[in-house]
Amino acid sequence: MTSYRSFRQIKKTSSLRGLMFVGVGSAFCLASLAPAFRAAGSVGNAKISTLLPKAQAFMGRAARFAMRRGPGIAVGTSVSAFTGPMRAAAFGWTRPIKKLEEEQCVKGSPSPIPEAPSQDSKHFLLGTPMYGPFPDNMEMVSLGMGCFWCSENLFMRMPGVYSTHVGYAQGVTENPSYEQVCSGRTNHNEVVRIVYDPSKIRFEDILKIFWERHDPTTPNQQGNDRGTQYRSGIYYYTEAQKNTANKMLESYQKVLYDKGFGKITTEIEEAQPFFYAEDYHQQYDAKPGSRQYCGLSPLGTSFPLEAI
C-alpha cells in the first residue's frame, strides 16, 4: 500500500498529478459510501442521518486544509471523514482525541512560525494592533470553543472589544504550526484571544456569548470537528475572571440539566503562553473571499445573566 510519506510527495509534483490524486481519493470515498446508501432503502432515514455528519465533516475540514495546504491533506481528511477511523488508519491519517503525555508531543521551535502575523500587523476589521503591549486599561481572555475562525467572528464586532487574534494555547509545543496542532500532538487548543475595555463591555457579556454559541458538553469536539484542539475552554488572566467563569459555569449547568443536556466539560484554567496562528487565519471571516465556514454547534439555550 502506498505510504503516507509518498502521498505527501504530491505537494512537490505537478498540479495534474495532484488533481489525479484528489480524483482517486474521492472515488475511494464514494465507493465506501455505496453499501450504506444501498442499505438506506431497507432501514429508512436512520442510515442517511449517520452519513450526513460525516459528509459535513468532509466538506468543512477538508476544505479548510485544502485551501492552504494542498490536495494530499484534503484527501486524507476526506478518507477519515467518510470511511471512519479503521480505514483512515490504514492510510495513515489518524490523530489522538485525548491529550498526550508531554514527552509524546512534537518538539517546537524557539522562534515564531514564519507565517505568523508581523509585529506591526493591524487588525483587519478594527485597525488596532495585533500585538501588545496594549493600553493599560485593557483586559484579555482566551476562549476555546471550536474552530477559531468561527469564534473570532463572534467577538471582533462587539462594542468595547479593542482587538482579537487567533492562536494556539494551553499546550506543550512551543510555536506550533497549524498542521502540528491539527495532528493532535501538541496538546494545544484553537483559541481566540480577546482584548477588551472593561469600562465598555462586561466580562459577563463576553462569556454569555461564549456559553450560548457553542456546545460546552462535548469533550474534544465541536459539531463535526473532532480533536483536542476543539475542546471548550476559558483561559483567564485575572482571579476576578476565574471567579466569574466558575460562577457562570455553575449557573449554566443548571440550565442545561433542566433542558436535558449533559455535563459541561469546559476547562477553566490560567492562560498559558499564547502562540499566534498563521496570518491567513486572523480575522478570517472578515476578509473578502472567506468561505464562511462555521463549525460551532450551539445548543439553543440562553444564559440567564440575572442568575449571577
PDB file of C-alpha atoms in Angstrom:
ATOM      1  CA  MET A   1       0.000   0.000   0.000  1.00  0.00           C
ATOM      2  CA  THR A   2       1.206   3.483  -0.796  1.00  0.00           C
ATOM      3  CA  SER A   3       2.576   5.160   2.299  1.00  0.00           C
ATOM      4  CA  TYR A   4       1.553   8.465   3.825  1.00  0.00           C
ATOM      5  CA  ARG A   5       5.047   9.795   3.082  1.00  0.00           C
ATOM      6  CA  SER A   6       4.645   9.095  -0.626  1.00  0.00           C
ATOM      7  CA  PHE A   7       1.224  10.737  -0.611  1.00  0.00           C
ATOM      8  CA  ARG A   8       2.813  13.883   0.784  1.00  0.00           C
ATOM      9  CA  GLN A   9       5.179  13.991  -2.186  1.00  0.00           C
ATOM     10  CA  ILE A  10       2.253  15.119  -4.311  1.00  0.00           C
ATOM     11  CA  LYS A  11       2.812  18.602  -2.954  1.00  0.00           C
ATOM     12  CA  LYS A  12       6.181  18.562  -4.712  1.00  0.00           C
ATOM     13  CA  THR A  13       4.913  17.303  -8.085  1.00  0.00           C
ATOM     14  CA  SER A  14       2.767  18.734 -10.851  1.00  0.00           C
ATOM     15  CA  SER A  15      -0.736  20.089 -10.406  1.00  0.00           C
ATOM     16  CA  LEU A  16      -2.023  17.401 -12.789  1.00  0.00           C
ATOM     17  CA  ARG A  17      -0.789  14.602 -10.546  1.00  0.00           C
ATOM     18  CA  GLY A  18      -2.307  16.368  -7.564  1.00  0.00           C
ATOM     19  CA  LEU A  19      -5.674  16.557  -9.290  1.00  0.00           C
ATOM     20  CA  MET A  20      -5.458  12.887 -10.219  1.00  0.00           C
ATOM     21  CA  PHE A  21      -4.828  12.036  -6.564  1.00  0.00           C
ATOM     22  CA  VAL A  22      -7.877  14.018  -5.491  1.00  0.00           C
ATOM     23  CA  GLY A  23      -9.913  12.086  -8.033  1.00  0.00           C
ATOM     24  CA  VAL A  24      -8.674   8.742  -6.755  1.00  0.00           C
ATOM     25  CA  GLY A  25      -9.291   9.722  -3.130  1.00  0.00           C
ATOM     26  CA  SER A  26     -12.785  10.971  -3.944  1.00  0.00           C
ATOM     27  CA  ALA A  27     -13.584   7.767  -5.829  1.00  0.00           C
ATOM     28  CA  PHE A  28     -12.463   5.715  -2.824  1.00  0.00           C
ATOM     29  CA  CYS A  29     -14.673   7.751  -0.527  1.00  0.00           C
ATOM     30  CA  LEU A  30     -17.732   7.457  -2.778  1.00  0.00           C
ATOM     31  CA  ALA A  31     -17.196   3.742  -3.224  1.00  0.00           C
ATOM     32  CA  SER A  32     -17.058   3.246   0.515  1.00  0.00           C
ATOM     33  CA  LEU A  33     -20.415   5.002   0.856  1.00  0.00           C
ATOM     34  CA  ALA A  34     -22.204   2.831  -1.681  1.00  0.00           C
ATOM     35  CA  PRO A  35     -23.128  -0.009   0.731  1.00  0.00           C
ATOM     36  CA  ALA A  36     -24.567   2.450   3.183  1.00  0.00           C
ATOM     37  CA  PHE A  37     -26.721   4.093   0.523  1.00  0.00           C
ATOM     38  CA  ARG A  38     -27.963   0.691  -0.611  1.00  0.00           C
ATOM     39  CA  ALA A  39     -28.802  -0.187   2.986  1.00  0.00           C
ATOM     40  CA  ALA A  40     -30.723   3.062   3.396  1.00  0.00           C
ATOM     41  CA  GLY A  41     -33.538   1.622   1.307  1.00  0.00           C
ATOM     42  CA  SER A  42     -34.261  -1.001   3.957  1.00  0.00           C
ATOM     43  CA  VAL A  43     -33.520   0.891   7.133  1.00  0.00           C
ATOM     44  CA  GLY A  44     -35.148   4.205   6.301  1.00  0.00           C
ATOM     45  CA  ASN A  45     -33.635   7.537   7.192  1.00  0.00           C
ATOM     46  CA  ALA A  46     -31.574   6.298  10.133  1.00  0.00           C
ATOM     47  CA  LYS A  47     -28.611   5.307   7.999  1.00  0.00           C
ATOM     48  CA  ILE A  48     -28.724   8.521   5.998  1.00  0.00           C
ATOM     49  CA  SER A  49     -28.739  10.564   9.190  1.00  0.00           C
ATOM     50  CA  THR A  50     -25.493   8.923  10.254  1.00  0.00           C
ATOM     51  CA  LEU A  51     -23.890   9.774   6.922  1.00  0.00           C
ATOM     52  CA  LEU A  52     -24.743  13.456   6.960  1.00  0.00           C
ATOM     53  CA  PRO A  53     -22.366  14.407   9.802  1.00  0.00           C
ATOM     54  CA  LYS A  54     -19.552  12.603   8.020  1.00  0.00           C
ATOM     55  CA  ALA A  55     -20.301  14.467   4.806  1.00  0.00           C
ATOM     56  CA  GLN A  56     -20.399  17.758   6.687  1.00  0.00           C
ATOM     57  CA  ALA A  57     -17.099  16.974   8.369  1.00  0.00           C
ATOM     58  CA  PHE A  58     -15.529  16.268   4.994  1.00  0.00           C
ATOM     59  CA  MET A  59     -16.838  19.470   3.415  1.00  0.00           C
ATOM     60  CA  GLY A  60     -15.753  21.578   6.353  1.00  0.00           C
ATOM     61  CA  ARG A  61     -12.439  20.196   7.474  1.00  0.00           C
ATOM     62  CA  ALA A  62     -11.127  19.047   4.112  1.00  0.00           C
ATOM     63  CA  ALA A  63     -11.853  22.447   2.603  1.00  0.00           C
ATOM     64  CA  ARG A  64     -10.066  24.219   5.442  1.00  0.00           C
ATOM     65  CA  PHE A  65      -6.977  22.106   4.884  1.00  0.00           C
ATOM     66  CA  ALA A  66      -7.136  22.114   1.108  1.00  0.00           C
ATOM     67  CA  MET A  67      -7.469  25.866   0.788  1.00  0.00           C
ATOM     68  CA  ARG A  68      -3.951  26.427   2.042  1.00  0.00           C
ATOM     69  CA  ARG A  69      -2.235  23.088   2.289  1.00  0.00           C
ATOM     70  CA  GLY A  70      -2.828  21.124  -0.895  1.00  0.00           C
ATOM     71  CA  PRO A  71      -4.695  18.023  -2.096  1.00  0.00           C
ATOM     72  CA  GLY A  72      -2.813  15.442  -0.085  1.00  0.00           C
ATOM     73  CA  ILE A  73      -4.169  16.732   3.197  1.00  0.00           C
ATOM     74  CA  ALA A  74      -7.640  17.304   1.756  1.00  0.00           C
ATOM     75  CA  VAL A  75      -7.982  13.715   0.629  1.00  0.00           C
ATOM     76  CA  GLY A  76      -6.602  12.460   3.930  1.00  0.00           C
ATOM     77  CA  THR A  77      -9.322  14.333   5.753  1.00  0.00           C
ATOM     78  CA  SER A  78     -11.965  13.026   3.369  1.00  0.00           C
ATOM     79  CA  VAL A  79     -10.861   9.426   3.915  1.00  0.00           C
ATOM     80  CA  SER A  80     -11.173   9.830   7.669  1.00  0.00           C
ATOM     81  CA  ALA A  81     -14.493  11.666   7.493  1.00  0.00           C
ATOM     82  CA  PHE A  82     -16.184   9.292   5.078  1.00  0.00           C
ATOM     83  CA  THR A  83     -14.783   5.881   5.922  1.00  0.00           C
ATOM     84  CA  GLY A  84     -14.232   6.007   9.660  1.00  0.00           C
ATOM     85  CA  PRO A  85     -11.116   5.596  11.792  1.00  0.00           C
ATOM     86  CA  MET A  86     -10.297   1.986  10.878  1.00  0.00           C
ATOM     87  CA  ARG A  87      -9.896   2.595   7.168  1.00  0.00           C
ATOM     88  CA  ALA A  88      -8.364   6.012   7.757  1.00  0.00           C
ATOM     89  CA  ALA A  89      -5.730   4.393   9.960  1.00  0.00           C
ATOM     90  CA  ALA A  90      -4.730   2.178   7.068  1.00  0.00           C
ATOM     91  CA  PHE A  91      -3.946   5.318   5.113  1.00  0.00           C
ATOM     92  CA  GLY A  92      -2.019   6.880   7.990  1.00  0.00           C
ATOM     93  CA  TRP A  93      -4.455   9.721   8.670  1.00  0.00           C
ATOM     94  CA  THR A  94      -5.242   9.374  12.344  1.00  0.00           C
ATOM     95  CA  ARG A  95      -4.787  11.540  15.372  1.00  0.00           C
ATOM     96  CA  PRO A  96      -5.424  11.020  19.069  1.00  0.00           C
ATOM     97  CA  ILE A  97      -8.568  12.545  20.562  1.00  0.00           C
ATOM     98  CA  LYS A  98      -7.159  12.974  24.017  1.00  0.00           C
ATOM     99  CA  LYS A  99      -4.200  14.973  25.251  1.00  0.00           C
ATOM    100  CA  LEU A 100      -0.846  13.246  25.183  1.00  0.00           C
ATOM    101  CA  GLU A 101       1.839  12.932  27.786  1.00  0.00           C
ATOM    102  CA  GLU A 102       4.267  15.821  27.480  1.00  0.00           C
ATOM    103  CA  GLU A 103       7.092  13.636  26.186  1.00  0.00           C
ATOM    104  CA  GLN A 104       4.835  12.383  23.385  1.00  0.00           C
ATOM    105  CA  CYS A 105       4.215  15.848  21.975  1.00  0.00           C
ATOM    106  CA  VAL A 106       6.175  17.102  18.987  1.00  0.00           C
ATOM    107  CA  LYS A 107       9.068  19.435  19.619  1.00  0.00           C
ATOM    108  CA  GLY A 108       8.557  23.065  18.815  1.00  0.00           C
ATOM    109  CA  SER A 109      10.778  25.977  17.903  1.00  0.00           C
ATOM    110  CA  PRO A 110      12.077  28.921  19.952  1.00  0.00           C
ATOM    111  CA  SER A 111      11.128  31.219  17.064  1.00  0.00           C
ATOM    112  CA  PRO A 112       7.611  32.128  15.907  1.00  0.00           C
ATOM    113  CA  ILE A 113       6.378  30.326  12.830  1.00  0.00           C
ATOM    114  CA  PRO A 114       7.260  32.220   9.616  1.00  0.00           C
ATOM    115  CA  GLU A 115       3.590  32.547   8.663  1.00  0.00           C
ATOM    116  CA  ALA A 116       2.637  34.360  11.891  1.00  0.00           C
ATOM    117  CA  PRO A 117       1.472  37.987  11.601  1.00  0.00           C
ATOM    118  CA  SER A 118       4.270  40.533  11.586  1.00  0.00           C
ATOM    119  CA  GLN A 119       4.830  42.579  14.729  1.00  0.00           C
ATOM    120  CA  ASP A 120       3.364  45.705  13.108  1.00  0.00           C
ATOM    121  CA  SER A 121       0.194  43.939  11.915  1.00  0.00           C
ATOM    122  CA  LYS A 122      -3.132  45.672  12.387  1.00  0.00           C
ATOM    123  CA  HIS A 123      -6.487  44.062  12.996  1.00  0.00           C
ATOM    124  CA  PHE A 124      -8.203  43.652   9.603  1.00  0.00           C
ATOM    125  CA  LEU A 125     -11.554  44.928  10.886  1.00  0.00           C
ATOM    126  CA  LEU A 126     -10.695  47.231  13.797  1.00  0.00           C
ATOM    127  CA  GLY A 127      -7.364  48.649  12.645  1.00  0.00           C
ATOM    128  CA  THR A 128      -5.912  48.184  16.127  1.00  0.00           C
ATOM    129  CA  PRO A 129      -2.600  46.466  16.943  1.00  0.00           C
ATOM    130  CA  MET A 130      -2.423  42.689  16.844  1.00  0.00           C
ATOM    131  CA  TYR A 131       0.444  42.598  19.343  1.00  0.00           C
ATOM    132  CA  GLY A 132       0.898  44.168  22.763  1.00  0.00           C
ATOM    133  CA  PRO A 133       1.663  45.982  24.830  1.00  0.00           C
ATOM    134  CA  PHE A 134      -1.981  47.020  24.778  1.00  0.00           C
ATOM    135  CA  PRO A 135      -3.346  50.088  26.601  1.00  0.00           C
ATOM    136  CA  ASP A 136      -3.197  49.756  30.377  1.00  0.00           C
ATOM    137  CA  ASN A 137      -6.969  49.848  30.802  1.00  0.00           C
ATOM    138  CA  MET A 138      -7.476  46.757  28.645  1.00  0.00           C
ATOM    139  CA  GLU A 139      -8.035  43.202  29.836  1.00  0.00           C
ATOM    140  CA  MET A 140      -7.669  39.910  27.959  1.00  0.00           C
ATOM    141  CA  VAL A 141      -9.227  36.474  27.931  1.00  0.00           C
ATOM    142  CA  SER A 142      -8.626  33.484  25.653  1.00  0.00           C
ATOM    143  CA  LEU A 143     -11.531  31.248  24.686  1.00  0.00           C
ATOM    144  CA  GLY A 144     -11.591  27.823  23.072  1.00  0.00           C
ATOM    145  CA  MET A 145     -14.922  26.831  21.589  1.00  0.00           C
ATOM    146  CA  GLY A 146     -14.182  25.019  18.350  1.00  0.00           C
ATOM    147  CA  CYS A 147     -12.910  26.416  15.060  1.00  0.00           C
ATOM    148  CA  PHE A 148     -11.188  29.724  15.794  1.00  0.00           C
ATOM    149  CA  TRP A 149     -12.377  31.240  12.519  1.00  0.00           C
ATOM    150  CA  CYS A 150     -15.904  30.961  13.871  1.00  0.00           C
ATOM    151  CA  SER A 151     -15.224  32.028  17.435  1.00  0.00           C
ATOM    152  CA  GLU A 152     -13.254  35.144  16.489  1.00  0.00           C
ATOM    153  CA  ASN A 153     -16.108  36.208  14.248  1.00  0.00           C
ATOM    154  CA  LEU A 154     -18.457  36.239  17.245  1.00  0.00           C
ATOM    155  CA  PHE A 155     -16.413  38.705  19.281  1.00  0.00           C
ATOM    156  CA  MET A 156     -14.485  41.017  16.980  1.00  0.00           C
ATOM    157  CA  ARG A 157     -17.516  43.200  16.249  1.00  0.00           C
ATOM    158  CA  MET A 158     -18.692  43.575  19.843  1.00  0.00           C
ATOM    159  CA  PRO A 159     -18.609  47.170  21.147  1.00  0.00           C
ATOM    160  CA  GLY A 160     -15.821  47.522  23.678  1.00  0.00           C
ATOM    161  CA  VAL A 161     -13.586  44.916  22.069  1.00  0.00           C
ATOM    162  CA  TYR A 162     -10.243  46.507  21.250  1.00  0.00           C
ATOM    163  CA  SER A 163      -8.549  43.661  19.362  1.00  0.00           C
ATOM    164  CA  THR A 164      -8.874  39.956  18.683  1.00  0.00           C
ATOM    165  CA  HIS A 165      -6.437  37.400  17.362  1.00  0.00           C
ATOM    166  CA  VAL A 166      -6.448  33.635  16.968  1.00  0.00           C
ATOM    167  CA  GLY A 167      -3.768  31.217  18.010  1.00  0.00           C
ATOM    168  CA  TYR A 168      -2.773  28.169  19.965  1.00  0.00           C
ATOM    169  CA  ALA A 169      -2.734  27.892  23.760  1.00  0.00           C
ATOM    170  CA  GLN A 170      -2.708  25.524  26.726  1.00  0.00           C
ATOM    171  CA  GLY A 171      -0.393  23.048  25.037  1.00  0.00           C
ATOM    172  CA  VAL A 172       3.157  21.767  25.155  1.00  0.00           C
ATOM    173  CA  THR A 173       4.778  22.503  21.796  1.00  0.00           C
ATOM    174  CA  GLU A 174       6.439  25.909  21.546  1.00  0.00           C
ATOM    175  CA  ASN A 175       5.461  27.997  18.498  1.00  0.00           C
ATOM    176  CA  PRO A 176       3.410  25.243  16.847  1.00  0.00           C
ATOM    177  CA  SER A 177       2.138  25.369  13.284  1.00  0.00           C
ATOM    178  CA  TYR A 178      -1.451  24.751  12.235  1.00  0.00           C
ATOM    179  CA  GLU A 179      -0.505  21.341  10.855  1.00  0.00           C
ATOM    180  CA  GLN A 180       1.141  20.345  14.108  1.00  0.00           C
ATOM    181  CA  VAL A 181      -1.848  21.431  16.173  1.00  0.00           C
ATOM    182  CA  CYS A 182      -4.235  19.584  13.861  1.00  0.00           C
ATOM    183  CA  SER A 183      -2.151  16.435  14.247  1.00  0.00           C
ATOM    184  CA  GLY A 184      -3.252  16.307  17.886  1.00  0.00           C
ATOM    185  CA  ARG A 185       0.362  16.085  19.034  1.00  0.00           C
ATOM    186  CA  THR A 186       0.875  19.480  20.642  1.00  0.00           C
ATOM    187  CA  ASN A 187      -1.959  19.464  23.257  1.00  0.00           C
ATOM    188  CA  HIS A 188      -2.877  22.988  22.153  1.00  0.00           C
ATOM    189  CA  ASN A 189      -6.348  24.379  21.792  1.00  0.00           C
ATOM    190  CA  GLU A 190      -7.500  26.652  18.968  1.00  0.00           C
ATOM    191  CA  VAL A 191      -8.394  29.864  20.776  1.00  0.00           C
ATOM    192  CA  VAL A 192      -9.420  33.425  20.158  1.00  0.00           C
ATOM    193  CA  ARG A 193      -7.766  35.955  22.449  1.00  0.00           C
ATOM    194  CA  ILE A 194      -9.965  38.944  23.130  1.00  0.00           C
ATOM    195  CA  VAL A 195      -8.562  42.288  24.240  1.00  0.00           C
ATOM    196  CA  TYR A 196     -11.383  44.382  25.671  1.00  0.00           C
ATOM    197  CA  ASP A 197     -12.145  47.544  27.617  1.00  0.00           C
ATOM    198  CA  PRO A 198     -13.974  46.507  30.815  1.00  0.00           C
ATOM    199  CA  SER A 199     -15.429  50.007  31.131  1.00  0.00           C
ATOM    200  CA  LYS A 200     -17.292  49.458  27.835  1.00  0.00           C
ATOM    201  CA  ILE A 201     -18.096  45.746  27.886  1.00  0.00           C
ATOM    202  CA  ARG A 202     -18.504  43.416  30.830  1.00  0.00           C
ATOM    203  CA  PHE A 203     -16.650  40.134  31.081  1.00  0.00           C
ATOM    204  CA  GLU A 204     -20.014  38.500  31.772  1.00  0.00           C
ATOM    205  CA  ASP A 205     -21.318  39.696  28.389  1.00  0.00           C
ATOM    206  CA  ILE A 206     -18.347  38.130  26.613  1.00  0.00           C
ATOM    207  CA  LEU A 207     -18.881  34.819  28.408  1.00  0.00           C
ATOM    208  CA  LYS A 208     -22.624  34.923  27.718  1.00  0.00           C
ATOM    209  CA  ILE A 209     -21.796  34.728  24.002  1.00  0.00           C
ATOM    210  CA  PHE A 210     -19.247  32.013  24.747  1.00  0.00           C
ATOM    211  CA  TRP A 211     -21.774  29.801  26.530  1.00  0.00           C
ATOM    212  CA  GLU A 212     -24.642  30.348  24.129  1.00  0.00           C
ATOM    213  CA  ARG A 213     -22.817  29.977  20.821  1.00  0.00           C
ATOM    214  CA  HIS A 214     -21.162  26.579  21.178  1.00  0.00           C
ATOM    215  CA  ASP A 215     -21.746  23.206  22.800  1.00  0.00           C
ATOM    216  CA  PRO A 216     -19.740  23.030  26.039  1.00  0.00           C
ATOM    217  CA  THR A 217     -20.816  19.452  26.766  1.00  0.00           C
ATOM    218  CA  THR A 218     -18.769  17.632  24.106  1.00  0.00           C
ATOM    219  CA  PRO A 219     -15.168  16.909  25.162  1.00  0.00           C
ATOM    220  CA  ASN A 220     -12.591  17.415  22.399  1.00  0.00           C
ATOM    221  CA  GLN A 221     -15.292  18.044  19.841  1.00  0.00           C
ATOM    222  CA  GLN A 222     -17.400  20.843  18.454  1.00  0.00           C
ATOM    223  CA  GLY A 223     -20.030  19.757  15.990  1.00  0.00           C
ATOM    224  CA  ASN A 224     -18.265  17.605  13.410  1.00  0.00           C
ATOM    225  CA  ASP A 225     -14.791  18.938  14.251  1.00  0.00           C
ATOM    226  CA  ARG A 226     -13.073  16.415  16.499  1.00  0.00           C
ATOM    227  CA  GLY A 227      -9.733  16.667  18.255  1.00  0.00           C
ATOM    228  CA  THR A 228      -8.134  18.126  21.355  1.00  0.00           C
ATOM    229  CA  GLN A 229      -7.778  21.472  19.573  1.00  0.00           C
ATOM    230  CA  TYR A 230     -11.579  21.806  19.593  1.00  0.00           C
ATOM    231  CA  ARG A 231     -12.111  21.478  23.340  1.00  0.00           C
ATOM    232  CA  SER A 232     -14.136  24.025  25.261  1.00  0.00           C
ATOM    233  CA  GLY A 233     -12.058  26.289  27.489  1.00  0.00           C
ATOM    234  CA  ILE A 234     -11.891  29.626  29.288  1.00  0.00           C
ATOM    235  CA  TYR A 235      -8.332  30.797  29.917  1.00  0.00           C
ATOM    236  CA  TYR A 236      -8.264  33.655  32.373  1.00  0.00           C
ATOM    237  CA  TYR A 237      -5.696  36.347  33.132  1.00  0.00           C
ATOM    238  CA  THR A 238      -7.086  37.572  36.468  1.00  0.00           C
ATOM    239  CA  GLU A 239      -8.567  35.990  39.582  1.00  0.00           C
ATOM    240  CA  ALA A 240     -11.737  38.016  39.052  1.00  0.00           C
ATOM    241  CA  GLN A 241     -12.151  36.401  35.621  1.00  0.00           C
ATOM    242  CA  LYS A 242     -11.604  32.969  37.141  1.00  0.00           C
ATOM    243  CA  ASN A 243     -14.264  33.517  39.782  1.00  0.00           C
ATOM    244  CA  THR A 244     -16.771  34.871  37.276  1.00  0.00           C
ATOM    245  CA  ALA A 245     -16.152  31.996  34.865  1.00  0.00           C
ATOM    246  CA  ASN A 246     -16.697  29.369  37.559  1.00  0.00           C
ATOM    247  CA  LYS A 247     -19.859  31.056  38.803  1.00  0.00           C
ATOM    248  CA  MET A 248     -21.270  31.267  35.282  1.00  0.00           C
ATOM    249  CA  LEU A 249     -20.439  27.625  34.626  1.00  0.00           C
ATOM    250  CA  GLU A 250     -22.443  26.597  37.681  1.00  0.00           C
ATOM    251  CA  SER A 251     -25.406  28.708  36.572  1.00  0.00           C
ATOM    252  CA  TYR A 252     -25.365  27.447  33.010  1.00  0.00           C
ATOM    253  CA  GLN A 253     -25.022  23.846  34.126  1.00  0.00           C
ATOM    254  CA  LYS A 254     -28.343  24.147  35.929  1.00  0.00           C
ATOM    255  CA  VAL A 255     -29.938  25.486  32.765  1.00  0.00           C
ATOM    256  CA  LEU A 256     -28.583  22.639  30.666  1.00  0.00           C
ATOM    257  CA  TYR A 257     -29.611  19.952  33.158  1.00  0.00           C
ATOM    258  CA  ASP A 258     -33.124  21.407  33.244  1.00  0.00           C
ATOM    259  CA  LYS A 259     -33.301  21.125  29.453  1.00  0.00           C
ATOM    260  CA  GLY A 260     -31.960  17.586  29.348  1.00  0.00           C
ATOM    261  CA  PHE A 261     -28.385  18.283  28.254  1.00  0.00           C
ATOM    262  CA  GLY A 262     -25.283  16.702  29.738  1.00  0.00           C
ATOM    263  CA  LYS A 263     -22.414  17.826  31.912  1.00  0.00           C
ATOM    264  CA  ILE A 264     -20.315  20.816  30.877  1.00  0.00           C
ATOM    265  CA  THR A 265     -16.751  19.821  30.029  1.00  0.00           C
ATOM    266  CA  THR A 266     -15.354  23.354  29.705  1.00  0.00           C
ATOM    267  CA  GLU A 267     -11.924  23.683  31.271  1.00  0.00           C
ATOM    268  CA  ILE A 268     -11.257  26.878  33.224  1.00  0.00           C
ATOM    269  CA  GLU A 269      -7.524  27.461  33.537  1.00  0.00           C
ATOM    270  CA  GLU A 270      -4.999  30.221  33.925  1.00  0.00           C
ATOM    271  CA  ALA A 271      -3.882  31.369  30.495  1.00  0.00           C
ATOM    272  CA  GLN A 272      -0.627  29.815  29.347  1.00  0.00           C
ATOM    273  CA  PRO A 273       1.646  31.258  26.621  1.00  0.00           C
ATOM    274  CA  PHE A 274      -0.308  32.246  23.522  1.00  0.00           C
ATOM    275  CA  PHE A 275       1.181  31.480  20.109  1.00  0.00           C
ATOM    276  CA  TYR A 276      -0.187  33.413  17.146  1.00  0.00           C
ATOM    277  CA  ALA A 277      -1.714  31.328  14.376  1.00  0.00           C
ATOM    278  CA  GLU A 278      -0.771  31.869  10.758  1.00  0.00           C
ATOM    279  CA  ASP A 279      -1.681  35.251   9.306  1.00  0.00           C
ATOM    280  CA  TYR A 280      -4.296  33.835   6.944  1.00  0.00           C
ATOM    281  CA  HIS A 281      -6.293  32.590   9.946  1.00  0.00           C
ATOM    282  CA  GLN A 282      -6.510  36.053  11.530  1.00  0.00           C
ATOM    283  CA  GLN A 283      -9.947  37.698  11.171  1.00  0.00           C
ATOM    284  CA  TYR A 284     -10.653  35.121   8.501  1.00  0.00           C
ATOM    285  CA  ASP A 285     -14.405  35.680   8.321  1.00  0.00           C
ATOM    286  CA  ALA A 286     -13.987  39.437   7.835  1.00  0.00           C
ATOM    287  CA  LYS A 287     -11.793  39.099   4.757  1.00  0.00           C
ATOM    288  CA  PRO A 288     -13.067  39.089   1.163  1.00  0.00           C
ATOM    289  CA  GLY A 289     -13.395  35.628  -0.285  1.00  0.00           C
ATOM    290  CA  SER A 290     -13.683  33.862   3.063  1.00  0.00           C
ATOM    291  CA  ARG A 291     -15.502  30.549   2.950  1.00  0.00           C
ATOM    292  CA  GLN A 292     -17.934  31.423   5.761  1.00  0.00           C
ATOM    293  CA  TYR A 293     -17.327  28.084   7.433  1.00  0.00           C
ATOM    294  CA  CYS A 294     -18.934  27.643  10.839  1.00  0.00           C
ATOM    295  CA  GLY A 295     -18.196  24.555  12.874  1.00  0.00           C
ATOM    296  CA  LEU A 296     -19.772  25.694  16.139  1.00  0.00           C
ATOM    297  CA  SER A 297     -22.716  23.753  17.480  1.00  0.00           C
ATOM    298  CA  PRO A 298     -24.825  25.856  19.886  1.00  0.00           C
ATOM    299  CA  LEU A 299     -27.475  24.140  21.985  1.00  0.00           C
ATOM    300  CA  GLY A 300     -30.111  26.814  21.507  1.00  0.00           C
ATOM    301  CA  THR A 301     -30.231  27.813  25.163  1.00  0.00           C
ATOM    302  CA  SER A 302     -29.930  31.280  26.683  1.00  0.00           C
ATOM    303  CA  PHE A 303     -27.670  32.176  29.565  1.00  0.00           C
ATOM    304  CA  PRO A 304     -29.588  33.802  32.456  1.00  0.00           C
ATOM    305  CA  LEU A 305     -27.383  36.746  33.387  1.00  0.00           C
ATOM    306  CA  GLU A 306     -29.805  37.616  36.193  1.00  0.00           C
ATOM    307  CA  ALA A 307     -28.747  34.336  37.867  1.00  0.00           C
ATOM    308  CA  ILE A 308     -25.344  35.775  38.683  1.00  0.00           C
TER     309      ILE A 308
END
